Amino acid sequence: MGGKGSGGHNRLSADEHRRRGTYRAARHRQQPPELVLLPAQDSPVEPHRPLGRAGRTLWDAAAQVPWLSPADRELLLIACEMVDERVMLRVQVFQDGERLARSALRQLDAELLSTLSLLGLTPTARAGLGVDLADLAGRVSKLDALRRPDPSPLEPS
């Protein structure tokens, strides 16, 4: 136990592996967690509280995101209400130029960004979750793959 190359007590650093020519990225980087796609909703989910136009736009875009569970909908609804509040505050800032309203707007922006990150709706948060939108767009479900006939290399296309 703990012998040379075991990764235990005498573990080599990435720089030492590079110097020796034995560097492998898998040894030094944590692998992202395996992404489990939840089944998509058959019908659009309606918010249980009224939303303004901007909040409804966010709701429609985010409610169908595959990694959000039904338990996340309340947090999404709060984020949508923040977006509606932000629109009203922006109007107040540009009409009145109030310093307090401008400060409240910046504070709301920070809270909104934090909430969107919790939901995995920012690029950094998606990277932390191991979600790649390009993979999601090109991914074919096992059922769809079985339904689709494989083109045989012997048959002309």
mmCIF file with all atom_site columns, C-alpha atoms in Angstrom:
data_model
loop_
_atom_site.group_PDB
_atom_site.id
_atom_site.type_symbol
_atom_site.label_atom_id
_atom_site.label_alt_id
_atom_site.label_comp_id
_atom_site.label_asym_id
_atom_site.label_entity_id
_atom_site.label_seq_id
_atom_site.pdbx_PDB_ins_code
_atom_site.Cartn_x
_atom_site.Cartn_y
_atom_site.Cartn_z
_atom_site.occupancy
_atom_site.B_iso_or_equiv
_atom_site.pdbx_formal_charge
_atom_site.auth_seq_id
_atom_site.auth_comp_id
_atom_site.auth_asym_id
_atom_site.auth_atom_id
_atom_site.pdbx_PDB_model_num
ATOM 1   C CA . MET A 1 1   ? 0.000   0.000  0.000   1.00 0.00 ? 1   MET A CA 1
ATOM 2   C CA . GLY A 1 2   ? 1.164   3.485  -0.734  1.00 0.00 ? 2   GLY A CA 1
ATOM 3   C CA . GLY A 1 3   ? 3.735   2.223  -3.198  1.00 0.00 ? 3   GLY A CA 1
ATOM 4   C CA . LYS A 1 4   ? 5.224   4.169  -6.051  1.00 0.00 ? 4   LYS A CA 1
ATOM 5   C CA . GLY A 1 5   ? 2.575   5.376  -8.486  1.00 0.00 ? 5   GLY A CA 1
ATOM 6   C CA . SER A 1 6   ? -0.346  4.554  -6.217  1.00 0.00 ? 6   SER A CA 1
ATOM 7   C CA . GLY A 1 7   ? -1.516  8.162  -6.054  1.00 0.00 ? 7   GLY A CA 1
ATOM 8   C CA . GLY A 1 8   ? -1.269  7.965  -2.292  1.00 0.00 ? 8   GLY A CA 1
ATOM 9   C CA . HIS A 1 9   ? 1.395   9.486  -0.064  1.00 0.00 ? 9   HIS A CA 1
ATOM 10  C CA . ASN A 1 10  ? 3.987   9.850  -2.832  1.00 0.00 ? 10  ASN A CA 1
ATOM 11  C CA . ARG A 1 11  ? 1.611   11.222 -5.445  1.00 0.00 ? 11  ARG A CA 1
ATOM 12  C CA . LEU A 1 12  ? 3.283   13.174 -8.275  1.00 0.00 ? 12  LEU A CA 1
ATOM 13  C CA . SER A 1 13  ? 2.216   16.669 -9.225  1.00 0.00 ? 13  SER A CA 1
ATOM 14  C CA . ALA A 1 14  ? 1.028   17.552 -12.717 1.00 0.00 ? 14  ALA A CA 1
ATOM 15  C CA . ASP A 1 15  ? 4.321   19.394 -13.331 1.00 0.00 ? 15  ASP A CA 1
ATOM 16  C CA . GLU A 1 16  ? 6.345   16.314 -12.353 1.00 0.00 ? 16  GLU A CA 1
ATOM 17  C CA . HIS A 1 17  ? 4.280   14.124 -14.691 1.00 0.00 ? 17  HIS A CA 1
ATOM 18  C CA . ARG A 1 18  ? 4.866   16.620 -17.519 1.00 0.00 ? 18  ARG A CA 1
ATOM 19  C CA . ARG A 1 19  ? 8.607   16.627 -16.825 1.00 0.00 ? 19  ARG A CA 1
ATOM 20  C CA . ARG A 1 20  ? 8.719   12.819 -16.953 1.00 0.00 ? 20  ARG A CA 1
ATOM 21  C CA . GLY A 1 21  ? 6.457   12.654 -20.015 1.00 0.00 ? 21  GLY A CA 1
ATOM 22  C CA . THR A 1 22  ? 3.790   10.630 -18.204 1.00 0.00 ? 22  THR A CA 1
ATOM 23  C CA . TYR A 1 23  ? 1.133   13.334 -17.865 1.00 0.00 ? 23  TYR A CA 1
ATOM 24  C CA . ARG A 1 24  ? -2.490  12.221 -18.285 1.00 0.00 ? 24  ARG A CA 1
ATOM 25  C CA . ALA A 1 25  ? -5.236  14.771 -17.756 1.00 0.00 ? 25  ALA A CA 1
ATOM 26  C CA . ALA A 1 26  ? -7.500  12.205 -16.089 1.00 0.00 ? 26  ALA A CA 1
ATOM 27  C CA . ARG A 1 27  ? -5.048  11.910 -13.218 1.00 0.00 ? 27  ARG A CA 1
ATOM 28  C CA . HIS A 1 28  ? -5.161  15.591 -12.336 1.00 0.00 ? 28  HIS A CA 1
ATOM 29  C CA . ARG A 1 29  ? -8.587  16.902 -13.176 1.00 0.00 ? 29  ARG A CA 1
ATOM 30  C CA . GLN A 1 30  ? -11.870 15.976 -11.637 1.00 0.00 ? 30  GLN A CA 1
ATOM 31  C CA . GLN A 1 31  ? -14.238 14.541 -14.193 1.00 0.00 ? 31  GLN A CA 1
ATOM 32  C CA . PRO A 1 32  ? -17.584 16.342 -14.442 1.00 0.00 ? 32  PRO A CA 1
ATOM 33  C CA . PRO A 1 33  ? -20.492 14.391 -12.995 1.00 0.00 ? 33  PRO A CA 1
ATOM 34  C CA . GLU A 1 34  ? -22.463 12.242 -15.408 1.00 0.00 ? 34  GLU A CA 1
ATOM 35  C CA . LEU A 1 35  ? -25.400 14.230 -16.740 1.00 0.00 ? 35  LEU A CA 1
ATOM 36  C CA . VAL A 1 36  ? -28.764 12.607 -16.187 1.00 0.00 ? 36  VAL A CA 1
ATOM 37  C CA . LEU A 1 37  ? -31.447 14.027 -18.452 1.00 0.00 ? 37  LEU A CA 1
ATOM 38  C CA . LEU A 1 38  ? -34.902 14.163 -16.976 1.00 0.00 ? 38  LEU A CA 1
ATOM 39  C CA . PRO A 1 39  ? -37.841 13.499 -19.278 1.00 0.00 ? 39  PRO A CA 1
ATOM 40  C CA . ALA A 1 40  ? -39.105 16.639 -20.988 1.00 0.00 ? 40  ALA A CA 1
ATOM 41  C CA . GLN A 1 41  ? -42.495 18.012 -20.032 1.00 0.00 ? 41  GLN A CA 1
ATOM 42  C CA . ASP A 1 42  ? -45.267 17.043 -22.439 1.00 0.00 ? 42  ASP A CA 1
ATOM 43  C CA . SER A 1 43  ? -47.139 20.291 -21.983 1.00 0.00 ? 43  SER A CA 1
ATOM 44  C CA . PRO A 1 44  ? -45.946 23.725 -20.891 1.00 0.00 ? 44  PRO A CA 1
ATOM 45  C CA . VAL A 1 45  ? -46.114 24.325 -17.153 1.00 0.00 ? 45  VAL A CA 1
ATOM 46  C CA . GLU A 1 46  ? -48.044 27.403 -16.073 1.00 0.00 ? 46  GLU A CA 1
ATOM 47  C CA . PRO A 1 47  ? -46.752 29.593 -13.217 1.00 0.00 ? 47  PRO A CA 1
ATOM 48  C CA . HIS A 1 48  ? -49.013 29.560 -10.162 1.00 0.00 ? 48  HIS A CA 1
ATOM 49  C CA . ARG A 1 49  ? -48.645 33.335 -9.612  1.00 0.00 ? 49  ARG A CA 1
ATOM 50  C CA . PRO A 1 50  ? -49.190 36.061 -12.227 1.00 0.00 ? 50  PRO A CA 1
ATOM 51  C CA . LEU A 1 51  ? -46.118 37.351 -14.074 1.00 0.00 ? 51  LEU A CA 1
ATOM 52  C CA . GLY A 1 52  ? -45.428 40.423 -16.172 1.00 0.00 ? 52  GLY A CA 1
ATOM 53  C CA . ARG A 1 53  ? -44.234 40.258 -19.765 1.00 0.00 ? 53  ARG A CA 1
ATOM 54  C CA . ALA A 1 54  ? -40.495 40.023 -18.982 1.00 0.00 ? 54  ALA A CA 1
ATOM 55  C CA . GLY A 1 55  ? -41.018 37.464 -16.216 1.00 0.00 ? 55  GLY A CA 1
ATOM 56  C CA . ARG A 1 56  ? -43.270 35.378 -18.453 1.00 0.00 ? 56  ARG A CA 1
ATOM 57  C CA . THR A 1 57  ? -40.625 35.405 -21.194 1.00 0.00 ? 57  THR A CA 1
ATOM 58  C CA . LEU A 1 58  ? -38.058 34.002 -18.758 1.00 0.00 ? 58  LEU A CA 1
ATOM 59  C CA . TRP A 1 59  ? -40.573 31.447 -17.463 1.00 0.00 ? 59  TRP A CA 1
ATOM 60  C CA . ASP A 1 60  ? -41.397 30.192 -20.965 1.00 0.00 ? 60  ASP A CA 1
ATOM 61  C CA . ALA A 1 61  ? -37.713 29.895 -21.840 1.00 0.00 ? 61  ALA A CA 1
ATOM 62  C CA . ALA A 1 62  ? -36.566 28.243 -18.610 1.00 0.00 ? 62  ALA A CA 1
ATOM 63  C CA . ALA A 1 63  ? -39.517 26.059 -17.564 1.00 0.00 ? 63  ALA A CA 1
ATOM 64  C CA . GLN A 1 64  ? -38.655 23.436 -20.183 1.00 0.00 ? 64  GLN A CA 1
ATOM 65  C CA . VAL A 1 65  ? -34.931 23.226 -19.375 1.00 0.00 ? 65  VAL A CA 1
ATOM 66  C CA . PRO A 1 66  ? -34.189 19.496 -18.923 1.00 0.00 ? 66  PRO A CA 1
ATOM 67  C CA . TRP A 1 67  ? -32.143 19.768 -15.708 1.00 0.00 ? 67  TRP A CA 1
ATOM 68  C CA . LEU A 1 68  ? -34.781 21.680 -13.734 1.00 0.00 ? 68  LEU A CA 1
ATOM 69  C CA . SER A 1 69  ? -37.016 19.488 -11.622 1.00 0.00 ? 69  SER A CA 1
ATOM 70  C CA . PRO A 1 70  ? -40.554 20.346 -10.506 1.00 0.00 ? 70  PRO A CA 1
ATOM 71  C CA . ALA A 1 71  ? -39.062 21.270 -7.121  1.00 0.00 ? 71  ALA A CA 1
ATOM 72  C CA . ASP A 1 72  ? -37.074 24.057 -8.836  1.00 0.00 ? 72  ASP A CA 1
ATOM 73  C CA . ARG A 1 73  ? -40.185 25.791 -10.198 1.00 0.00 ? 73  ARG A CA 1
ATOM 74  C CA . GLU A 1 74  ? -40.726 27.945 -7.101  1.00 0.00 ? 74  GLU A CA 1
ATOM 75  C CA . LEU A 1 75  ? -37.177 29.303 -7.334  1.00 0.00 ? 75  LEU A CA 1
ATOM 76  C CA . LEU A 1 76  ? -37.689 29.888 -11.066 1.00 0.00 ? 76  LEU A CA 1
ATOM 77  C CA . LEU A 1 77  ? -40.910 31.755 -10.298 1.00 0.00 ? 77  LEU A CA 1
ATOM 78  C CA . ILE A 1 78  ? -39.035 33.951 -7.794  1.00 0.00 ? 78  ILE A CA 1
ATOM 79  C CA . ALA A 1 79  ? -36.418 34.707 -10.474 1.00 0.00 ? 79  ALA A CA 1
ATOM 80  C CA . CYS A 1 80  ? -39.188 35.634 -12.932 1.00 0.00 ? 80  CYS A CA 1
ATOM 81  C CA . GLU A 1 81  ? -40.744 37.982 -10.370 1.00 0.00 ? 81  GLU A CA 1
ATOM 82  C CA . MET A 1 82  ? -37.296 39.553 -9.871  1.00 0.00 ? 82  MET A CA 1
ATOM 83  C CA . VAL A 1 83  ? -37.090 40.182 -13.620 1.00 0.00 ? 83  VAL A CA 1
ATOM 84  C CA . ASP A 1 84  ? -40.495 41.906 -13.545 1.00 0.00 ? 84  ASP A CA 1
ATOM 85  C CA . GLU A 1 85  ? -39.408 44.001 -10.549 1.00 0.00 ? 85  GLU A CA 1
ATOM 86  C CA . ARG A 1 86  ? -36.180 44.879 -12.374 1.00 0.00 ? 86  ARG A CA 1
ATOM 87  C CA . VAL A 1 87  ? -38.139 46.209 -15.363 1.00 0.00 ? 87  VAL A CA 1
ATOM 88  C CA . MET A 1 88  ? -40.192 48.471 -13.080 1.00 0.00 ? 88  MET A CA 1
ATOM 89  C CA . LEU A 1 89  ? -37.086 49.700 -11.243 1.00 0.00 ? 89  LEU A CA 1
ATOM 90  C CA . ARG A 1 90  ? -35.320 50.509 -14.528 1.00 0.00 ? 90  ARG A CA 1
ATOM 91  C CA . VAL A 1 91  ? -38.259 52.642 -15.619 1.00 0.00 ? 91  VAL A CA 1
ATOM 92  C CA . GLN A 1 92  ? -38.168 54.468 -12.278 1.00 0.00 ? 92  GLN A CA 1
ATOM 93  C CA . VAL A 1 93  ? -34.392 55.021 -12.528 1.00 0.00 ? 93  VAL A CA 1
ATOM 94  C CA . PHE A 1 94  ? -34.582 56.456 -16.036 1.00 0.00 ? 94  PHE A CA 1
ATOM 95  C CA . GLN A 1 95  ? -37.617 58.635 -15.337 1.00 0.00 ? 95  GLN A CA 1
ATOM 96  C CA . ASP A 1 96  ? -36.702 60.000 -11.914 1.00 0.00 ? 96  ASP A CA 1
ATOM 97  C CA . GLY A 1 97  ? -32.968 59.362 -11.785 1.00 0.00 ? 97  GLY A CA 1
ATOM 98  C CA . GLU A 1 98  ? -33.296 58.459 -8.107  1.00 0.00 ? 98  GLU A CA 1
ATOM 99  C CA . ARG A 1 99  ? -30.056 57.392 -6.523  1.00 0.00 ? 99  ARG A CA 1
ATOM 100 C CA . LEU A 1 100 ? -31.785 54.941 -4.162  1.00 0.00 ? 100 LEU A CA 1
ATOM 101 C CA . ALA A 1 101 ? -33.635 53.285 -7.027  1.00 0.00 ? 101 ALA A CA 1
ATOM 102 C CA . ARG A 1 102 ? -30.349 52.901 -8.938  1.00 0.00 ? 102 ARG A CA 1
ATOM 103 C CA . SER A 1 103 ? -28.746 51.266 -5.900  1.00 0.00 ? 103 SER A CA 1
ATOM 104 C CA . ALA A 1 104 ? -31.752 48.961 -5.484  1.00 0.00 ? 104 ALA A CA 1
ATOM 105 C CA . LEU A 1 105 ? -31.516 48.041 -9.171  1.00 0.00 ? 105 LEU A CA 1
ATOM 106 C CA . ARG A 1 106 ? -27.852 47.007 -8.828  1.00 0.00 ? 106 ARG A CA 1
ATOM 107 C CA . GLN A 1 107 ? -28.654 44.994 -5.705  1.00 0.00 ? 107 GLN A CA 1
ATOM 108 C CA . LEU A 1 108 ? -31.540 43.281 -7.495  1.00 0.00 ? 108 LEU A CA 1
ATOM 109 C CA . ASP A 1 109 ? -29.227 42.494 -10.439 1.00 0.00 ? 109 ASP A CA 1
ATOM 110 C CA . ALA A 1 110 ? -26.815 40.721 -8.080  1.00 0.00 ? 110 ALA A CA 1
ATOM 111 C CA . GLU A 1 111 ? -29.622 38.737 -6.433  1.00 0.00 ? 111 GLU A CA 1
ATOM 112 C CA . LEU A 1 112 ? -31.069 37.799 -9.819  1.00 0.00 ? 112 LEU A CA 1
ATOM 113 C CA . LEU A 1 113 ? -27.695 36.589 -11.077 1.00 0.00 ? 113 LEU A CA 1
ATOM 114 C CA . SER A 1 114 ? -27.279 34.503 -7.928  1.00 0.00 ? 114 SER A CA 1
ATOM 115 C CA . THR A 1 115 ? -30.745 32.972 -8.353  1.00 0.00 ? 115 THR A CA 1
ATOM 116 C CA . LEU A 1 116 ? -30.161 32.203 -12.031 1.00 0.00 ? 116 LEU A CA 1
ATOM 117 C CA . SER A 1 117 ? -26.865 30.548 -11.084 1.00 0.00 ? 117 SER A CA 1
ATOM 118 C CA . LEU A 1 118 ? -28.622 28.364 -8.524  1.00 0.00 ? 118 LEU A CA 1
ATOM 119 C CA . LEU A 1 119 ? -30.936 27.194 -11.302 1.00 0.00 ? 119 LEU A CA 1
ATOM 120 C CA . GLY A 1 120 ? -28.041 26.452 -13.663 1.00 0.00 ? 120 GLY A CA 1
ATOM 121 C CA . LEU A 1 121 ? -29.095 29.187 -16.092 1.00 0.00 ? 121 LEU A CA 1
ATOM 122 C CA . THR A 1 122 ? -25.687 30.864 -16.418 1.00 0.00 ? 122 THR A CA 1
ATOM 123 C CA . PRO A 1 123 ? -22.731 29.490 -18.417 1.00 0.00 ? 123 PRO A CA 1
ATOM 124 C CA . THR A 1 124 ? -20.575 29.124 -15.298 1.00 0.00 ? 124 THR A CA 1
ATOM 125 C CA . ALA A 1 125 ? -23.308 27.296 -13.406 1.00 0.00 ? 125 ALA A CA 1
ATOM 126 C CA . ARG A 1 126 ? -23.914 24.937 -16.344 1.00 0.00 ? 126 ARG A CA 1
ATOM 127 C CA . ALA A 1 127 ? -20.205 24.150 -16.483 1.00 0.00 ? 127 ALA A CA 1
ATOM 128 C CA . GLY A 1 128 ? -20.288 23.314 -12.779 1.00 0.00 ? 128 GLY A CA 1
ATOM 129 C CA . LEU A 1 129 ? -23.249 21.019 -13.368 1.00 0.00 ? 129 LEU A CA 1
ATOM 130 C CA . GLY A 1 130 ? -21.498 19.318 -16.269 1.00 0.00 ? 130 GLY A CA 1
ATOM 131 C CA . VAL A 1 131 ? -24.171 20.480 -18.721 1.00 0.00 ? 131 VAL A CA 1
ATOM 132 C CA . ASP A 1 132 ? -23.090 21.176 -22.285 1.00 0.00 ? 132 ASP A CA 1
ATOM 133 C CA . LEU A 1 133 ? -25.842 22.747 -24.380 1.00 0.00 ? 133 LEU A CA 1
ATOM 134 C CA . ALA A 1 134 ? -24.212 21.529 -27.588 1.00 0.00 ? 134 ALA A CA 1
ATOM 135 C CA . ASP A 1 135 ? -24.410 17.966 -26.245 1.00 0.00 ? 135 ASP A CA 1
ATOM 136 C CA . LEU A 1 136 ? -28.039 18.448 -25.243 1.00 0.00 ? 136 LEU A CA 1
ATOM 137 C CA . ALA A 1 137 ? -28.987 19.754 -28.684 1.00 0.00 ? 137 ALA A CA 1
ATOM 138 C CA . GLY A 1 138 ? -27.344 16.858 -30.518 1.00 0.00 ? 138 GLY A CA 1
ATOM 139 C CA . ARG A 1 139 ? -28.318 14.113 -28.083 1.00 0.00 ? 139 ARG A CA 1
ATOM 140 C CA . VAL A 1 140 ? -30.732 11.474 -29.365 1.00 0.00 ? 140 VAL A CA 1
ATOM 141 C CA . SER A 1 141 ? -32.714 9.434  -26.866 1.00 0.00 ? 141 SER A CA 1
ATOM 142 C CA . LYS A 1 142 ? -32.282 5.664  -26.878 1.00 0.00 ? 142 LYS A CA 1
ATOM 143 C CA . LEU A 1 143 ? -35.905 5.254  -27.954 1.00 0.00 ? 143 LEU A CA 1
ATOM 144 C CA . ASP A 1 144 ? -35.446 7.621  -30.918 1.00 0.00 ? 144 ASP A CA 1
ATOM 145 C CA . ALA A 1 145 ? -32.263 5.797  -31.896 1.00 0.00 ? 145 ALA A CA 1
ATOM 146 C CA . LEU A 1 146 ? -34.110 2.472  -31.879 1.00 0.00 ? 146 LEU A CA 1
ATOM 147 C CA . ARG A 1 147 ? -37.014 3.881  -33.891 1.00 0.00 ? 147 ARG A CA 1
ATOM 148 C CA . ARG A 1 148 ? -34.721 5.318  -36.533 1.00 0.00 ? 148 ARG A CA 1
ATOM 149 C CA . PRO A 1 149 ? -33.550 2.630  -38.971 1.00 0.00 ? 149 PRO A CA 1
ATOM 150 C CA . ASP A 1 150 ? -29.793 2.399  -39.405 1.00 0.00 ? 150 ASP A CA 1
ATOM 151 C CA . PRO A 1 151 ? -28.759 3.105  -42.989 1.00 0.00 ? 151 PRO A CA 1
ATOM 152 C CA . SER A 1 152 ? -26.931 0.035  -44.169 1.00 0.00 ? 152 SER A CA 1
ATOM 153 C CA . PRO A 1 153 ? -23.591 0.678  -45.879 1.00 0.00 ? 153 PRO A CA 1
ATOM 154 C CA . LEU A 1 154 ? -24.632 -1.784 -48.596 1.00 0.00 ? 154 LEU A CA 1
ATOM 155 C CA . GLU A 1 155 ? -27.856 0.000  -49.465 1.00 0.00 ? 155 GLU A CA 1
ATOM 156 C CA . PRO A 1 156 ? -27.730 3.139  -51.624 1.00 0.00 ? 156 PRO A CA 1
ATOM 157 C CA . SER A 1 157 ? -28.889 6.292  -49.865 1.00 0.00 ? 157 SER A CA 1
#
